[in-house]
PDB file of C-alpha atoms in Angstrom:
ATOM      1  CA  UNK J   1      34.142  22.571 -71.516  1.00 51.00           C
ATOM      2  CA  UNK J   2      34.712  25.386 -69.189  1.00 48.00           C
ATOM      3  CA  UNK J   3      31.839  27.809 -68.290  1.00 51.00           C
ATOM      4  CA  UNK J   4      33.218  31.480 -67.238  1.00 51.00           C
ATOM      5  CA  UNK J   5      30.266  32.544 -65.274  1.00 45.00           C
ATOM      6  CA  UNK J   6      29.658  35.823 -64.155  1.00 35.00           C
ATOM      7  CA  UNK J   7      29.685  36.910 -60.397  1.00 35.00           C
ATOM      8  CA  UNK J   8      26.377  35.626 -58.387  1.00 34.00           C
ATOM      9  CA  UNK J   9      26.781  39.014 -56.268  1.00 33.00           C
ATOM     10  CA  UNK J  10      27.390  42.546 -56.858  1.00 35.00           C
ATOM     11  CA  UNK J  11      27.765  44.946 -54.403  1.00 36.00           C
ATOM     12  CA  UNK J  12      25.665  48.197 -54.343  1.00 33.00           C
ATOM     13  CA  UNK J  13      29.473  50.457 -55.013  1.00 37.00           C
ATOM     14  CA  UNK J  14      30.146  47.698 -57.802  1.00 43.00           C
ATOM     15  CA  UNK J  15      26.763  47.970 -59.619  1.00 39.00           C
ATOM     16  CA  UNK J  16      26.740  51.930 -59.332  1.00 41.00           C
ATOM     17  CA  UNK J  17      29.605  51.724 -60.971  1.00 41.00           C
ATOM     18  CA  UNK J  18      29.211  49.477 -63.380  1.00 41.00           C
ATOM     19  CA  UNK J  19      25.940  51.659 -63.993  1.00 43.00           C
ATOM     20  CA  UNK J  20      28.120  54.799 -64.519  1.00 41.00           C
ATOM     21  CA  UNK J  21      30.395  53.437 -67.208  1.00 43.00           C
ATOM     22  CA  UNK J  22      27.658  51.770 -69.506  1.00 43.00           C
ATOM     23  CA  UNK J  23      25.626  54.733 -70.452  1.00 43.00           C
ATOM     24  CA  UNK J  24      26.879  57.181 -72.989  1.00 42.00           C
ATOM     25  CA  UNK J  25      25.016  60.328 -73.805  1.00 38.00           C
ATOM     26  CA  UNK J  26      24.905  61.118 -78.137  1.00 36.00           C
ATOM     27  CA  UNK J  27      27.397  64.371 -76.915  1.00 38.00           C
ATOM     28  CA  UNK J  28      29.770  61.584 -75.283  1.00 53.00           C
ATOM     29  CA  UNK J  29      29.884  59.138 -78.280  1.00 68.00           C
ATOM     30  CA  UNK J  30      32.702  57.935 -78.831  1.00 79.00           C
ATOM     31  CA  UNK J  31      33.383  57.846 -82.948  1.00 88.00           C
ATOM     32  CA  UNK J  32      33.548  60.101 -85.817  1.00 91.00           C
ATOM     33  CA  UNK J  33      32.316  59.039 -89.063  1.00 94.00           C
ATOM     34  CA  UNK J  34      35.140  60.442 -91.532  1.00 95.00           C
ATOM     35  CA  UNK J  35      33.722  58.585 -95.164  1.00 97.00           C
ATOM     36  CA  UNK J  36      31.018  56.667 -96.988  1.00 98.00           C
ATOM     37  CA  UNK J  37      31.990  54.291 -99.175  1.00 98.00           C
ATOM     38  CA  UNK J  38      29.270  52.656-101.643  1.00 98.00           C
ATOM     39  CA  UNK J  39      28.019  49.628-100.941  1.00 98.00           C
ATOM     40  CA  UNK J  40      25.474  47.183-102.713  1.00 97.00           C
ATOM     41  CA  UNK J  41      21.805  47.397-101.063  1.00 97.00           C
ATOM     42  CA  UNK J  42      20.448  44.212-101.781  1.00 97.00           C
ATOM     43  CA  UNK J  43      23.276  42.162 -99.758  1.00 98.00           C
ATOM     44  CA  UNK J  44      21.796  40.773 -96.556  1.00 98.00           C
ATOM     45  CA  UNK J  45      25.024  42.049 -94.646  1.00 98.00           C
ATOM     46  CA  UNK J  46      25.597  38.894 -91.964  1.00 98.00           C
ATOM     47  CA  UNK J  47      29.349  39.201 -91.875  1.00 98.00           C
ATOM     48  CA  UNK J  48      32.394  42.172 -92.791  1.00 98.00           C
ATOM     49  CA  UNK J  49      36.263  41.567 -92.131  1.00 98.00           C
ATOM     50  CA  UNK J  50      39.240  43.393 -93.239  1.00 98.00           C
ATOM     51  CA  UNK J  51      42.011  41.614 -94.183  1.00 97.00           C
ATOM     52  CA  UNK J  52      45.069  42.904 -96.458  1.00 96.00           C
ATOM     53  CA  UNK J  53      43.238  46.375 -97.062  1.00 97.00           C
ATOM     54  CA  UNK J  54      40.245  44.938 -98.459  1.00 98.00           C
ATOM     55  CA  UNK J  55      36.917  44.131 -96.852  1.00 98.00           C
ATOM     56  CA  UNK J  56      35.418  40.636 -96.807  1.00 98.00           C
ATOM     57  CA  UNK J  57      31.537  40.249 -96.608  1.00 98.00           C
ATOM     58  CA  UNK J  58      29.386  37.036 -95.955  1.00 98.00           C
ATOM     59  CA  UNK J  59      25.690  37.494 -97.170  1.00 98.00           C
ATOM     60  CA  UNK J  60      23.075  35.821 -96.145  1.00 98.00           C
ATOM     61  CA  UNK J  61      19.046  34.373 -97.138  1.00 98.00           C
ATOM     62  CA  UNK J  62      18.301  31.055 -98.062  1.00 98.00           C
ATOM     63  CA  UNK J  63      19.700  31.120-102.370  1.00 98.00           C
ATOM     64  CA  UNK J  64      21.254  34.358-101.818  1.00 98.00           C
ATOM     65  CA  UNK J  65      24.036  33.465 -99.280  1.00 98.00           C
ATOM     66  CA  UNK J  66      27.706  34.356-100.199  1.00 98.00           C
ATOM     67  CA  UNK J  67      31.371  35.694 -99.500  1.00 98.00           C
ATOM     68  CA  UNK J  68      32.645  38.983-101.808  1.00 98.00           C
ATOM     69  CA  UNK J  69      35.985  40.648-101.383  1.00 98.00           C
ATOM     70  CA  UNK J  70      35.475  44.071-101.909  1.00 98.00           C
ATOM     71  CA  UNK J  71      37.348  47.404-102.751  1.00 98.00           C
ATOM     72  CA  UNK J  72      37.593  49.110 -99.520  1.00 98.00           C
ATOM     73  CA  UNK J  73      38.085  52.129-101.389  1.00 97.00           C
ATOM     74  CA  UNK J  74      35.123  51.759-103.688  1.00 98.00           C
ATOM     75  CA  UNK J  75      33.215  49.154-102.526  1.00 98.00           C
ATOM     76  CA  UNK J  76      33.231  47.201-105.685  1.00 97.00           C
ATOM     77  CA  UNK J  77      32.891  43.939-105.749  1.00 98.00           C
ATOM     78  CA  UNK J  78      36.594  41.966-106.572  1.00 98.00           C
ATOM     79  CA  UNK J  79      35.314  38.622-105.911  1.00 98.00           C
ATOM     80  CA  UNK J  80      32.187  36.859-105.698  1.00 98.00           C
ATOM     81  CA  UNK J  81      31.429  33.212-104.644  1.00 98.00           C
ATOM     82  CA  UNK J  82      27.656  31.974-103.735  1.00 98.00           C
ATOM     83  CA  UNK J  83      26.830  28.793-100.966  1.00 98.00           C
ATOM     84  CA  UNK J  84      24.643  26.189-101.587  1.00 98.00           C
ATOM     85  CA  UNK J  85      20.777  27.084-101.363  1.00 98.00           C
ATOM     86  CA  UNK J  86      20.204  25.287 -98.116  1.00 98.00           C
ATOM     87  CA  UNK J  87      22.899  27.697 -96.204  1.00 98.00           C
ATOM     88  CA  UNK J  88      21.590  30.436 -94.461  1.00 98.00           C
ATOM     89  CA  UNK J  89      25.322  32.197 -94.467  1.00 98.00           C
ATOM     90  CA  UNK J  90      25.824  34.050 -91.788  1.00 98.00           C
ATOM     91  CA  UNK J  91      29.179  35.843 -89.718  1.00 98.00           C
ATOM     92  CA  UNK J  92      32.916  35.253 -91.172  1.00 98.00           C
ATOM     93  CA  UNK J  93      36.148  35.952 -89.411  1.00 98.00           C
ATOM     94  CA  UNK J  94      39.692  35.711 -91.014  1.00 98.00           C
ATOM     95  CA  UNK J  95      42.162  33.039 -88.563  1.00 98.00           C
ATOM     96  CA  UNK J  96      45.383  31.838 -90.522  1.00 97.00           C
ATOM     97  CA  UNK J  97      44.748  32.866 -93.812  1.00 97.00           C
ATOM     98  CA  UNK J  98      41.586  31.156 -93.660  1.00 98.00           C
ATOM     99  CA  UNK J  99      38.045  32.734 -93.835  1.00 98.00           C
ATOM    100  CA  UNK J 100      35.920  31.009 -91.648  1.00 98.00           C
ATOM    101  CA  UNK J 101      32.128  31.508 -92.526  1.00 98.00           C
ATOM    102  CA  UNK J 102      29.510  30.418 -89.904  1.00 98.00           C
ATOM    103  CA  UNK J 103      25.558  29.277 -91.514  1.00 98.00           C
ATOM    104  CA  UNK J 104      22.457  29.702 -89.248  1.00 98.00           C
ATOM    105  CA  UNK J 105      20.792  26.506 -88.125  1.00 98.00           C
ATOM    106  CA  UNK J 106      22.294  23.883 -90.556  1.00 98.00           C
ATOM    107  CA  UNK J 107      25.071  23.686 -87.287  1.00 98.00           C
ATOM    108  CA  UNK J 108      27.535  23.700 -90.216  1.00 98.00           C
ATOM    109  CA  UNK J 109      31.056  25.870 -90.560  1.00 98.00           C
ATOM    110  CA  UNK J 110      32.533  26.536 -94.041  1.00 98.00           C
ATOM    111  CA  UNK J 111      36.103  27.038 -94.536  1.00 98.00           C
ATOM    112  CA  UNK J 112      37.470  29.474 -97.869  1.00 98.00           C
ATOM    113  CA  UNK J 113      41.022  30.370 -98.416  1.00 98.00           C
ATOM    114  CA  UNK J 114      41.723  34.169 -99.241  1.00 97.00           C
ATOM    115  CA  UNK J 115      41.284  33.260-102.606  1.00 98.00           C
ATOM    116  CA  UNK J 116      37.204  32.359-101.507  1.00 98.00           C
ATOM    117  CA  UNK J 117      37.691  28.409-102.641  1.00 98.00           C
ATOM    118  CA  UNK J 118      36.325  26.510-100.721  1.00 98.00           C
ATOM    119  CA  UNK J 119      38.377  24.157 -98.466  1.00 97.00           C
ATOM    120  CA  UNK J 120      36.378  22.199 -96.083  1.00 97.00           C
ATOM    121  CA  UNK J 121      33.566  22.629 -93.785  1.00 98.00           C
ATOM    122  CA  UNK J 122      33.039  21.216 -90.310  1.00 98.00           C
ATOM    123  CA  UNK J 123      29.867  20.801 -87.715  1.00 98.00           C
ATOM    124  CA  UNK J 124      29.424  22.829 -84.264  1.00 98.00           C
ATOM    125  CA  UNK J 125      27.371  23.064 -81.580  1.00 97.00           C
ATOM    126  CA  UNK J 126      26.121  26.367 -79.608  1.00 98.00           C
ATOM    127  CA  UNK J 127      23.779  27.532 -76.474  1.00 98.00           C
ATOM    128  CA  UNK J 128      21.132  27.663 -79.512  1.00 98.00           C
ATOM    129  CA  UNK J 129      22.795  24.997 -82.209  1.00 98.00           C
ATOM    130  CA  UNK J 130      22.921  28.371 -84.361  1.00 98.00           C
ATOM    131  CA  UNK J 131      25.714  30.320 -85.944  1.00 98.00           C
ATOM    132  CA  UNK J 132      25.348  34.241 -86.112  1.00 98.00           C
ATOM    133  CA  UNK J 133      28.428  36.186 -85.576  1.00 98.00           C
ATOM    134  CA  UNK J 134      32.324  35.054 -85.251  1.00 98.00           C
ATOM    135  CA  UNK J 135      35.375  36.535 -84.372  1.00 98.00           C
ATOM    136  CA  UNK J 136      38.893  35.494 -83.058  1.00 98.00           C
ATOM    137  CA  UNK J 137      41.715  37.256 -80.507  1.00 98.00           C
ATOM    138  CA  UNK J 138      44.172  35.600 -81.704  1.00 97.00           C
ATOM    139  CA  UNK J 139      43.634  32.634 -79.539  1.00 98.00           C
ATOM    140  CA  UNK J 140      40.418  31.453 -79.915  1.00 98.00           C
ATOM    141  CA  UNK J 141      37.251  32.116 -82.044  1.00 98.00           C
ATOM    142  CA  UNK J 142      34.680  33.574 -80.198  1.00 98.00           C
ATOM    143  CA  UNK J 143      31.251  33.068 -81.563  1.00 98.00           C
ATOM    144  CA  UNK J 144      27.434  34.427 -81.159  1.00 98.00           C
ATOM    145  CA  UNK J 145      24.289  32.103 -81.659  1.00 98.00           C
ATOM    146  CA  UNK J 146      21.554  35.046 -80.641  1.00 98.00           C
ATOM    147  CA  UNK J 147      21.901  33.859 -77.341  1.00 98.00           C
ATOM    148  CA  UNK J 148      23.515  36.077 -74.146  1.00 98.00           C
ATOM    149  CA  UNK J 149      26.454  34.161 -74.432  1.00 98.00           C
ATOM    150  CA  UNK J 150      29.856  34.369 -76.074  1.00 98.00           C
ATOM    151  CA  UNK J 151      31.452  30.721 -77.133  1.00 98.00           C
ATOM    152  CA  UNK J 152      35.157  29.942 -77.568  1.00 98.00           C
ATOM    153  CA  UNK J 153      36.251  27.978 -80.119  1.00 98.00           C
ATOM    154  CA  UNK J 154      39.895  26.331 -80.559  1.00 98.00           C
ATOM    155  CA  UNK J 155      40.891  27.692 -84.102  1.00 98.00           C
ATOM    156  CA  UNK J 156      42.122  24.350 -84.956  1.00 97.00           C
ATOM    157  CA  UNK J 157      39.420  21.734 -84.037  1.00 97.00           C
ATOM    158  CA  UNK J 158      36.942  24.132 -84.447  1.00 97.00           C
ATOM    159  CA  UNK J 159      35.523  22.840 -81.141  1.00 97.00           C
ATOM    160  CA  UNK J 160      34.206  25.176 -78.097  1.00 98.00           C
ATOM    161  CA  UNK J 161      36.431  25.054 -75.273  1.00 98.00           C
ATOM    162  CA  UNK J 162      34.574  27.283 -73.477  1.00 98.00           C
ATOM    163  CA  UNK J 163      31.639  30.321 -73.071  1.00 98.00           C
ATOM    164  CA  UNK J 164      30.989  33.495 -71.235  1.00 98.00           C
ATOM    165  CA  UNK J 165      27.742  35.276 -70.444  1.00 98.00           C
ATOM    166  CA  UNK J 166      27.377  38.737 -71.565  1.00 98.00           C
ATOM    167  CA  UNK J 167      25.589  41.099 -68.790  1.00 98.00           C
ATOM    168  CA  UNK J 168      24.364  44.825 -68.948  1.00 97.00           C
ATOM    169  CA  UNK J 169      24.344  46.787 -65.917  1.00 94.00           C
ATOM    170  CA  UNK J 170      25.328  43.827 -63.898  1.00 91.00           C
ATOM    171  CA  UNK J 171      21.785  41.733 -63.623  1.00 91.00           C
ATOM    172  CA  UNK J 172      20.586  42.377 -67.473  1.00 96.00           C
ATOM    173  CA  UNK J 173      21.705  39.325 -70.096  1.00 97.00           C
ATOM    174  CA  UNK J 174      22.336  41.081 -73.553  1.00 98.00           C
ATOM    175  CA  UNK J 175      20.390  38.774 -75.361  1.00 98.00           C
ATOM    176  CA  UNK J 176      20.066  38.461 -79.368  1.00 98.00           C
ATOM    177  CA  UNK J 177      24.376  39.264 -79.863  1.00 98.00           C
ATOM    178  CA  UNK J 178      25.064  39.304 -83.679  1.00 98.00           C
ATOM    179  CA  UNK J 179      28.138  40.508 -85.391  1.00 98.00           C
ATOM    180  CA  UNK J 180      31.376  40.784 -83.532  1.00 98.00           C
ATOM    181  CA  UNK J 181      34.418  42.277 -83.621  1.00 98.00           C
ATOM    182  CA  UNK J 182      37.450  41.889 -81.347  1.00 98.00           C
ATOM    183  CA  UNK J 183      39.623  44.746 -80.425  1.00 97.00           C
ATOM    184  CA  UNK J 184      42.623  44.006 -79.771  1.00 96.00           C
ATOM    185  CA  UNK J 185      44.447  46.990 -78.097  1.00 93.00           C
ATOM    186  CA  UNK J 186      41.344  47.405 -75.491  1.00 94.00           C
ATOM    187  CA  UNK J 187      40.830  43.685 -75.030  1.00 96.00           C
ATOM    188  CA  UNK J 188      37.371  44.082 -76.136  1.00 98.00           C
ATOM    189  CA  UNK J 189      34.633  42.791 -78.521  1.00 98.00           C
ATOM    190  CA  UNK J 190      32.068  44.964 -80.470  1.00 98.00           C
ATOM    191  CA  UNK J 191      29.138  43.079 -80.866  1.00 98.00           C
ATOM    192  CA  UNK J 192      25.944  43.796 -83.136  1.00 98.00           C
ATOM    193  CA  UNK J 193      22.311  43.088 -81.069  1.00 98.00           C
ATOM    194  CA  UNK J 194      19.607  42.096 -83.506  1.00 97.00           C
ATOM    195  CA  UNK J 195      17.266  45.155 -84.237  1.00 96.00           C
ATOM    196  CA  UNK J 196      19.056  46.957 -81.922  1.00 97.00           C
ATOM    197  CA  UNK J 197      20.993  50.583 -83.207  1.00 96.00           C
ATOM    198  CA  UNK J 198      23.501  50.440 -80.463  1.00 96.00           C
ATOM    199  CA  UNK J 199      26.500  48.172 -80.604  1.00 97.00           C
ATOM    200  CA  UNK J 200      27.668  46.517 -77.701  1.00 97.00           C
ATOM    201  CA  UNK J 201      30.929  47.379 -76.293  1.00 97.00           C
ATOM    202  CA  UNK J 202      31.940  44.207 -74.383  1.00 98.00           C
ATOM    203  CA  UNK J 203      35.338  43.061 -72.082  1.00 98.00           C
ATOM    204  CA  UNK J 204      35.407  39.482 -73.000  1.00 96.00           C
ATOM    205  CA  UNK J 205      37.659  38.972 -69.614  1.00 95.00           C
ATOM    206  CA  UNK J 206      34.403  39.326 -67.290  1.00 97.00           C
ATOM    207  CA  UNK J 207      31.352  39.451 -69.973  1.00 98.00           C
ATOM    208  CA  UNK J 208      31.011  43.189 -68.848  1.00 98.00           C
ATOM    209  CA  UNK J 209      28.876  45.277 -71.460  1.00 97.00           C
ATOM    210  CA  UNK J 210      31.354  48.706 -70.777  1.00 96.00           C
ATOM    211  CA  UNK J 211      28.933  50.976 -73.016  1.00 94.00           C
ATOM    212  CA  UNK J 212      26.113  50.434 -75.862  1.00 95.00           C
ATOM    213  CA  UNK J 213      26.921  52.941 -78.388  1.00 94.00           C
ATOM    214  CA  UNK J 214      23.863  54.056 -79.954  1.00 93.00           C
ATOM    215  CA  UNK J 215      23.979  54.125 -83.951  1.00 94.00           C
ATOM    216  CA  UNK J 216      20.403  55.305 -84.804  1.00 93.00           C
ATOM    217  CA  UNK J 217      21.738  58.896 -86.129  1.00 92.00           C
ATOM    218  CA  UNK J 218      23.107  56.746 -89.210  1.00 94.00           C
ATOM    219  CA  UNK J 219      19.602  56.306 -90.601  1.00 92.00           C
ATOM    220  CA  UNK J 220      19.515  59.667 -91.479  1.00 92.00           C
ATOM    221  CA  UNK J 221      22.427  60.064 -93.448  1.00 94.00           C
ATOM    222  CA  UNK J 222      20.265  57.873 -96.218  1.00 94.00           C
ATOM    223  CA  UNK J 223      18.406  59.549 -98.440  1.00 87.00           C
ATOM    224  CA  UNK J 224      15.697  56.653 -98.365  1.00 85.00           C
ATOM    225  CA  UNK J 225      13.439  55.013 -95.807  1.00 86.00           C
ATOM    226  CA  UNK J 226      15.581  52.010 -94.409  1.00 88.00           C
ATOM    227  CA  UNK J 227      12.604  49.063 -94.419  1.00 91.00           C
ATOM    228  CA  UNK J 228      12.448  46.656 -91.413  1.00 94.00           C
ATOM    229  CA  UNK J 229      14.782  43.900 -92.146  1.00 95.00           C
ATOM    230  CA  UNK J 230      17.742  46.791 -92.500  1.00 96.00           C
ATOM    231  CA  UNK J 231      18.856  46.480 -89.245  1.00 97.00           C
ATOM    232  CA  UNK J 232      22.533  47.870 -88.219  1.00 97.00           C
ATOM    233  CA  UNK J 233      24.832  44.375 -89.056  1.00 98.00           C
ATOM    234  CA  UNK J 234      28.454  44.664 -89.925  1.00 98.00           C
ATOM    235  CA  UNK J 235      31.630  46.164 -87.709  1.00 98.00           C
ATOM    236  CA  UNK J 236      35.217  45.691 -88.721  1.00 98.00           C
ATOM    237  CA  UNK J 237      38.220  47.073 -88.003  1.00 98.00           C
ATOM    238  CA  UNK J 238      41.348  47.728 -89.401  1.00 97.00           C
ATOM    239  CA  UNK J 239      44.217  48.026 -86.639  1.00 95.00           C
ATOM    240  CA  UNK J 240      46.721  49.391 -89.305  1.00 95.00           C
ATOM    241  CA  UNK J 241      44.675  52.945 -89.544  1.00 96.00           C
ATOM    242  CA  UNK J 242      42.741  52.311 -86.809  1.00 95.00           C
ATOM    243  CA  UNK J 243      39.542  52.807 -88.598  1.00 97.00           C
ATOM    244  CA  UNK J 244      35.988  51.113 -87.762  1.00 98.00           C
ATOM    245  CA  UNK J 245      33.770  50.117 -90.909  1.00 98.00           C
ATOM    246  CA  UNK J 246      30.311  49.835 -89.793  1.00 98.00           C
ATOM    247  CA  UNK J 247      27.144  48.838 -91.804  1.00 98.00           C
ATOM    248  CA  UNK J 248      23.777  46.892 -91.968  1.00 98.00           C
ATOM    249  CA  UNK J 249      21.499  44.501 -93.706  1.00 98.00           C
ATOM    250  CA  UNK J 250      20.617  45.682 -97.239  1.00 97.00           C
ATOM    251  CA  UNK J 251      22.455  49.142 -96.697  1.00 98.00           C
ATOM    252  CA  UNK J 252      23.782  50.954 -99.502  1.00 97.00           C
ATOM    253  CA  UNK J 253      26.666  52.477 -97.458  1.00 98.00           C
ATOM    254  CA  UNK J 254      29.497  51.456 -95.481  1.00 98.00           C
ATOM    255  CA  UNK J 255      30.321  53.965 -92.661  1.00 98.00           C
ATOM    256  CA  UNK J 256      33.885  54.244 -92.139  1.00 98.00           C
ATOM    257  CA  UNK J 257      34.802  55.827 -88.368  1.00 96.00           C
ATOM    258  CA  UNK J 258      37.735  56.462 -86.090  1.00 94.00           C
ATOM    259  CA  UNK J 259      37.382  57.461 -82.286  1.00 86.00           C
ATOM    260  CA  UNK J 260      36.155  60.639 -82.009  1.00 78.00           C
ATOM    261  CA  UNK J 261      37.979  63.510 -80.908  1.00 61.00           C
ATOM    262  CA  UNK J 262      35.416  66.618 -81.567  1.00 55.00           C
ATOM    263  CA  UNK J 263      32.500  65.601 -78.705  1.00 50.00           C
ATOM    264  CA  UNK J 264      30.230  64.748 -82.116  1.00 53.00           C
ATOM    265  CA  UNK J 265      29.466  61.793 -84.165  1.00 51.00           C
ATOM    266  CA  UNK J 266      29.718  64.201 -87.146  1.00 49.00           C
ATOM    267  CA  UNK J 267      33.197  65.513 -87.839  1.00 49.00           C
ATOM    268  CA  UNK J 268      35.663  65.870 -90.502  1.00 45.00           C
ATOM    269  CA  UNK J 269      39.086  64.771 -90.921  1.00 42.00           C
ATOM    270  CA  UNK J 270      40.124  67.030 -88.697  1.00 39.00           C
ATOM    271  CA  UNK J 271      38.113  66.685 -85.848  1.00 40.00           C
ATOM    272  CA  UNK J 272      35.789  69.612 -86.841  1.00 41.00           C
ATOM    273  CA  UNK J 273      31.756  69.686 -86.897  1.00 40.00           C
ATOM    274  CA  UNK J 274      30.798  69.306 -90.729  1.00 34.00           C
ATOM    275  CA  UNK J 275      28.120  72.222 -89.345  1.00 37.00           C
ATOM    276  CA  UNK J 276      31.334  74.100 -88.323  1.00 34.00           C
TER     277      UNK J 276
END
């Protein structure tokens, strides 16, 4: 197993820099939140994919664990299908026309075809021995376990083949890494931090945290008091409209975003202030 480490010294210029392009101010942020689509409040959002213009979405809690299809117009529910009771389900990521559903400290992998039948299920091992968020570049699966580090998986054996620690600001490890999303056209992965409302903007060539983009504003676009355990969890993204989805544990909405083009994180379809 290969360990990509990152550099033991940073120069003063390098850090400064580094410094520079990892803070964003709320005027600099970088999406626009164009739609709301419904979405059912009592899911314990762990996972959300997109895959043939619908969204996928793994639930978790011990008896409550599951995988949905969903409308991704609507947010209806297309097709359901629960885990066993002793799964904690957690992330899910769509490799081969196979949905590949991580659980939390049973070390165990399930395996659904887009149809959500089960196909097989396989054993892993992590920093932690703990499965929390999964992805894939088209390469490898890259997967989170709550640690600072990023694991690489071969898509076929389902075995690491190697890691990467994620840093902030050059000396910071950003710990508790949840959902994740790779990005293909910027070579980057958007990764969910537990009870955090920023999500982590990270180039999984050097473990480099380029930005946090701060979330919290969402909260307020619910009309009820979010309670503790409904914590920002969920990013997808659709490279055919180029459109982020973006939710959370037990939130009744699904944000739907595109890179923003207005200097606001509240704009219209056409790049306009909804105050405007």
């Amino acid at each position: 197993m290969q360990t990509m480490g990152y550099p033991q010294s940073v120069s003063f210029v390098g850090f400064f820099a580094i410094l520079i392009i990892s803070v964003n101010t709320q005027d600099e942020f970088p999406y626009t939140i164009i739609e709301e689509i419904p979405h059912d409040s009592t899911a314990f959002t762990q996972g959300l994919a997109i895959h043939e213009n619908q969204i996928l979405r793994s639930k978790g809690l011990y008896g409550s664990s599951g995988l949905s299809k969903l409308n991704i117009t609507t947010g209806l529910s297309l097709l359901d299908t629960s885990i066993e009771s002793s799964y904690f389900g957690e992330g899910i990521t769509v490799f081969d026309n196979r949905v590949i559903m991580l659980t939390w400290r049973a070390r165990v992998g399930l395996v659904y075809n887009l149809d959500l039948q089960r196909q097989g299920q396989f054993n892993f091992s992590t920093t932690r021995n703990e499965g929390w968020g999964i992805t894939h570049n088209g390469t490898h699966l890259i997967v989170s376990d709550g640690s600072e580090y990023l694991h690489f998986w071969d898509p076929y054996t389902l075995e690491e083949v190697g890691r990467i620690r994620v840093m902030y600001n050059g000396f910071f490890a950003e710990r508790n890494l949840n959902e994740l999303e790779y990005i293909s056209k910027d070579n980057v992965v958007l990764a969910n931090v537990w009870y955090r409302d920023y999500i982590a903007v990270i180039d999984i060539s050097t473990g480099v945290v380029l930005r946090r983009d701060n979330f919290a504003f969402l909260k307020s676009r619910f009309t009820h008091t979010l309670g503790s355990s409904a914590v920002l969890n969920g990013i997808a993204y659709d490279p055919s409209s180029e459109l982020y989805y973006i939710t959370g544990k037990l939130w009744s909405k699904i944000f739907v975003a595109r890179k923003n083009n207005c200097g606001q994180p509240t704009c219209n379809r056409r790049g306009k202030r909804y105050e405007d």
